[in-house]
Amino acid sequence: LALYFHSGEREEKCIIEDIPSDTLVIGNYKVQRWDIHKQEFLESAPGLGMFVTVTTPSAEVLLSKLYGPQGTFSFTSYLSGEHVICLQSNSTRFVAFAGSKLRIHLDIRVGEHFLDESAVQAKDKVNEVNVRLEHLVEQIHHISKEQNYEREREEKFRKTSEETNSNILWWAIVQTLILIFIGIWQIKSLRDFFISKKLV
């Protein structure tokens, strides 16, 4: 996931990532500040830091740390589900004057174990093949975990759909019975009315 978004100073922005359990997540970000005079975003925002907060599906804080204007954060999930990743600048200016516009570039990689090419090149050919194989095994393990997680979600969704369909069916049966009862009651009332008026 690579994106950028605009934010005011000291304004918190959050994104939600659906992450399987026991999965490594690595985030890279860069902050740019709007320059009123040049009417463009500066390449960097020196002196400006970012608070990064990650919350688990059970509302537990998994990561809360202050970084610089450009940085990398990482965490490993231990629960499956929607994790909330929030970024907020640590501007020291008063809220009333902290109105500068920021552009935040964010790149989030889920389940990736990066292969250190420099380490690979420093080893002989046999070790290079071993390192690359280990990296492939890690990637296969992550893909398998993703598939299992998607299977669990699909099964949960199917159960919910079946329960909903069952509830709708019972509600339709109840409605039909109520309509039949009202129809019989109306016919009986009309019959009693006609009999009392000696029209039948």
Short mmCIF file of C-alpha atoms in Angstrom, two decimals:
data_model
loop_
_atom_site.label_atom_id
_atom_site.label_comp_id
_atom_site.label_asym_id
_atom_site.label_seq_id
_atom_site.Cartn_x
_atom_site.Cartn_y
_atom_site.Cartn_z
CA LEU A 1 0.00 0.00 0.00
CA ALA A 2 1.60 3.27 -1.15
CA LEU A 3 -0.26 6.56 -0.89
CA TYR A 4 0.01 10.17 0.17
CA PHE A 5 -2.46 12.42 1.95
CA HIS A 6 -2.70 15.97 3.21
CA SER A 7 -2.93 16.87 6.87
CA GLY A 8 -2.80 19.94 9.07
CA GLU A 9 -0.14 20.29 11.73
CA ARG A 10 -1.08 18.36 14.90
CA GLU A 11 -3.97 16.76 13.00
CA GLU A 12 -4.20 12.99 13.40
CA LYS A 13 -4.79 10.86 10.32
CA CYS A 14 -5.51 7.14 10.52
CA ILE A 15 -5.74 4.26 8.09
CA ILE A 16 -7.11 0.76 8.70
CA GLU A 17 -5.21 -2.34 7.59
CA ASP A 18 -6.71 -5.84 7.75
CA ILE A 19 -3.73 -7.96 8.86
CA PRO A 20 -3.40 -11.69 9.64
CA SER A 21 -1.90 -12.72 12.97
CA ASP A 22 1.88 -13.13 13.41
CA THR A 23 2.63 -10.89 10.42
CA LEU A 24 5.43 -8.38 10.04
CA VAL A 25 4.32 -4.90 8.92
CA ILE A 26 6.84 -2.29 7.78
CA GLY A 27 5.89 1.34 7.15
CA ASN A 28 7.97 4.05 5.48
CA TYR A 29 6.86 7.67 5.51
CA LYS A 30 8.10 11.12 4.54
CA VAL A 31 6.60 14.48 5.55
CA GLN A 32 6.62 17.59 3.34
CA ARG A 33 5.53 21.04 4.53
CA TRP A 34 3.72 23.59 2.35
CA ASP A 35 5.76 26.70 1.60
CA ILE A 36 3.52 29.80 1.37
CA HIS A 37 6.14 31.84 -0.50
CA LYS A 38 7.07 29.21 -3.09
CA GLN A 39 3.49 27.88 -3.25
CA GLU A 40 4.72 24.29 -3.24
CA PHE A 41 5.59 21.46 -0.87
CA LEU A 42 9.20 21.49 0.28
CA GLU A 43 11.19 18.31 -0.21
CA SER A 44 11.51 17.79 3.55
CA ALA A 45 10.15 19.19 6.82
CA PRO A 46 13.13 19.60 9.16
CA GLY A 47 12.35 19.89 12.85
CA LEU A 48 8.97 18.23 12.44
CA GLY A 49 8.42 14.79 13.93
CA MET A 50 5.63 12.26 13.64
CA PHE A 51 3.89 10.29 16.36
CA VAL A 52 3.04 6.83 15.01
CA THR A 53 0.41 4.83 16.90
CA VAL A 54 -0.78 1.34 16.02
CA THR A 55 -3.88 -0.14 17.68
CA THR A 56 -4.92 -3.80 17.53
CA PRO A 57 -8.50 -5.04 16.83
CA SER A 58 -8.91 -5.40 20.61
CA ALA A 59 -8.07 -1.66 21.05
CA GLU A 60 -4.67 -2.42 22.58
CA VAL A 61 -1.82 -0.04 21.66
CA LEU A 62 0.80 -2.09 19.83
CA LEU A 63 3.14 0.78 18.91
CA SER A 64 3.38 4.38 20.07
CA LYS A 65 6.56 6.19 19.17
CA LEU A 66 7.89 9.55 18.00
CA TYR A 67 9.91 9.55 14.79
CA GLY A 68 11.53 12.27 12.67
CA PRO A 69 10.19 13.95 9.50
CA GLN A 70 11.13 10.81 7.57
CA GLY A 71 11.35 7.34 8.98
CA THR A 72 10.51 3.66 9.10
CA PHE A 73 8.37 1.90 11.68
CA SER A 74 7.59 -1.79 12.04
CA PHE A 75 5.50 -4.10 14.18
CA THR A 76 4.35 -7.71 14.26
CA SER A 77 0.65 -8.43 14.65
CA TYR A 78 -0.44 -11.09 17.12
CA LEU A 79 -4.18 -10.84 16.36
CA SER A 80 -5.98 -11.17 13.04
CA GLY A 81 -8.19 -8.24 12.07
CA GLU A 82 -8.30 -4.52 11.44
CA HIS A 83 -5.30 -2.64 12.82
CA VAL A 84 -5.52 1.16 13.02
CA ILE A 85 -2.33 3.02 12.05
CA CYS A 86 -2.36 6.72 13.02
CA LEU A 87 0.13 9.49 12.26
CA GLN A 88 0.20 12.91 13.91
CA SER A 89 2.82 15.67 13.63
CA ASN A 90 4.43 16.92 16.84
CA SER A 91 4.35 20.63 15.95
CA THR A 92 5.37 22.72 18.98
CA ARG A 93 3.37 25.71 17.77
CA PHE A 94 0.06 26.61 19.40
CA VAL A 95 -2.95 24.91 17.88
CA ALA A 96 -4.33 28.25 16.67
CA PHE A 97 -1.13 28.92 14.67
CA ALA A 98 -0.33 25.37 13.64
CA GLY A 99 -2.24 25.64 10.40
CA SER A 100 0.51 24.72 7.96
CA LYS A 101 -0.45 22.07 5.44
CA LEU A 102 1.54 18.84 5.37
CA ARG A 103 1.82 16.15 2.75
CA ILE A 104 2.55 12.70 4.14
CA HIS A 105 3.84 9.96 1.85
CA LEU A 106 3.17 6.53 3.33
CA ASP A 107 4.24 3.11 2.08
CA ILE A 108 3.05 0.09 4.09
CA ARG A 109 4.28 -3.41 3.33
CA VAL A 110 2.52 -6.32 4.99
CA GLY A 111 4.33 -9.62 5.52
CA GLU A 112 7.42 -8.75 3.54
CA HIS A 113 10.85 -9.86 4.70
CA PHE A 114 13.31 -7.80 2.71
CA LEU A 115 16.28 -9.54 1.17
CA ASP A 116 19.54 -7.74 2.00
CA GLU A 117 21.30 -7.78 -1.38
CA SER A 118 24.59 -6.49 0.08
CA ALA A 119 24.68 -9.41 2.52
CA VAL A 120 23.92 -11.84 -0.29
CA GLN A 121 26.69 -10.47 -2.51
CA ALA A 122 29.22 -10.77 0.30
CA LYS A 123 28.71 -14.56 0.52
CA ASP A 124 29.83 -17.32 -1.80
CA LYS A 125 27.51 -18.87 -4.40
CA VAL A 126 26.27 -21.75 -2.21
CA ASN A 127 25.39 -19.43 0.67
CA GLU A 128 23.76 -17.01 -1.79
CA VAL A 129 21.45 -19.78 -3.01
CA ASN A 130 20.67 -20.74 0.62
CA VAL A 131 19.81 -17.15 1.57
CA ARG A 132 17.57 -16.75 -1.47
CA LEU A 133 15.84 -20.07 -0.73
CA GLU A 134 15.23 -19.04 2.88
CA HIS A 135 13.73 -15.78 1.63
CA LEU A 136 11.46 -17.69 -0.78
CA VAL A 137 10.37 -20.04 2.03
CA GLU A 138 9.47 -17.01 4.19
CA GLN A 139 7.45 -15.53 1.33
CA ILE A 140 5.64 -18.86 0.75
CA HIS A 141 4.89 -19.10 4.48
CA HIS A 142 3.41 -15.59 4.42
CA ILE A 143 1.29 -16.34 1.32
CA SER A 144 -0.01 -19.53 2.97
CA LYS A 145 -0.88 -17.55 6.12
CA GLU A 146 -2.69 -14.92 4.02
CA GLN A 147 -4.70 -17.64 2.25
CA ASN A 148 -5.68 -19.26 5.57
CA TYR A 149 -6.76 -15.87 6.93
CA GLU A 150 -8.84 -15.16 3.81
CA ARG A 151 -10.38 -18.64 4.10
CA GLU A 152 -11.35 -17.94 7.73
CA ARG A 153 -12.90 -14.60 6.76
CA GLU A 154 -14.80 -16.21 3.88
CA GLU A 155 -16.14 -18.95 6.20
CA LYS A 156 -17.21 -16.35 8.76
CA PHE A 157 -18.95 -14.31 6.05
CA ARG A 158 -20.69 -17.45 4.74
CA LYS A 159 -21.98 -18.32 8.24
CA THR A 160 -23.26 -14.77 8.69
CA SER A 161 -25.01 -14.94 5.30
CA GLU A 162 -26.61 -18.28 6.15
CA GLU A 163 -27.82 -16.96 9.52
CA THR A 164 -29.24 -13.85 7.83
CA ASN A 165 -31.01 -15.95 5.18
CA SER A 166 -32.44 -18.20 7.89
CA ASN A 167 -33.72 -15.17 9.85
CA ILE A 168 -35.29 -13.72 6.69
CA LEU A 169 -37.02 -17.06 5.98
CA TRP A 170 -38.47 -17.25 9.51
CA TRP A 171 -39.57 -13.61 9.33
CA ALA A 172 -41.34 -14.33 6.01
CA ILE A 173 -43.11 -17.35 7.58
CA VAL A 174 -44.19 -15.26 10.61
CA GLN A 175 -45.48 -12.49 8.31
CA THR A 176 -47.44 -15.05 6.25
CA LEU A 177 -49.01 -16.55 9.39
CA ILE A 178 -49.95 -13.07 10.65
CA LEU A 179 -51.57 -12.22 7.29
CA ILE A 180 -53.49 -15.53 7.30
CA PHE A 181 -54.67 -14.89 10.88
CA ILE A 182 -55.77 -11.32 10.03
CA GLY A 183 -57.58 -12.60 6.90
CA ILE A 184 -59.44 -15.28 8.89
CA TRP A 185 -60.29 -12.72 11.61
CA GLN A 186 -61.64 -10.25 9.01
CA ILE A 187 -63.76 -12.94 7.31
CA LYS A 188 -65.17 -14.03 10.69
CA SER A 189 -65.88 -10.39 11.65
CA LEU A 190 -67.68 -9.75 8.34
CA ARG A 191 -69.68 -12.98 8.70
CA ASP A 192 -70.71 -12.04 12.28
CA PHE A 193 -71.63 -8.53 11.04
CA PHE A 194 -73.82 -9.88 8.22
CA ILE A 195 -75.46 -12.37 10.59
CA SER A 196 -76.18 -9.64 13.18
CA LYS A 197 -77.73 -7.47 10.45
CA LYS A 198 -79.68 -10.51 9.17
CA LEU A 199 -78.21 -10.09 5.69
CA VAL A 200 -77.25 -13.77 5.53
#
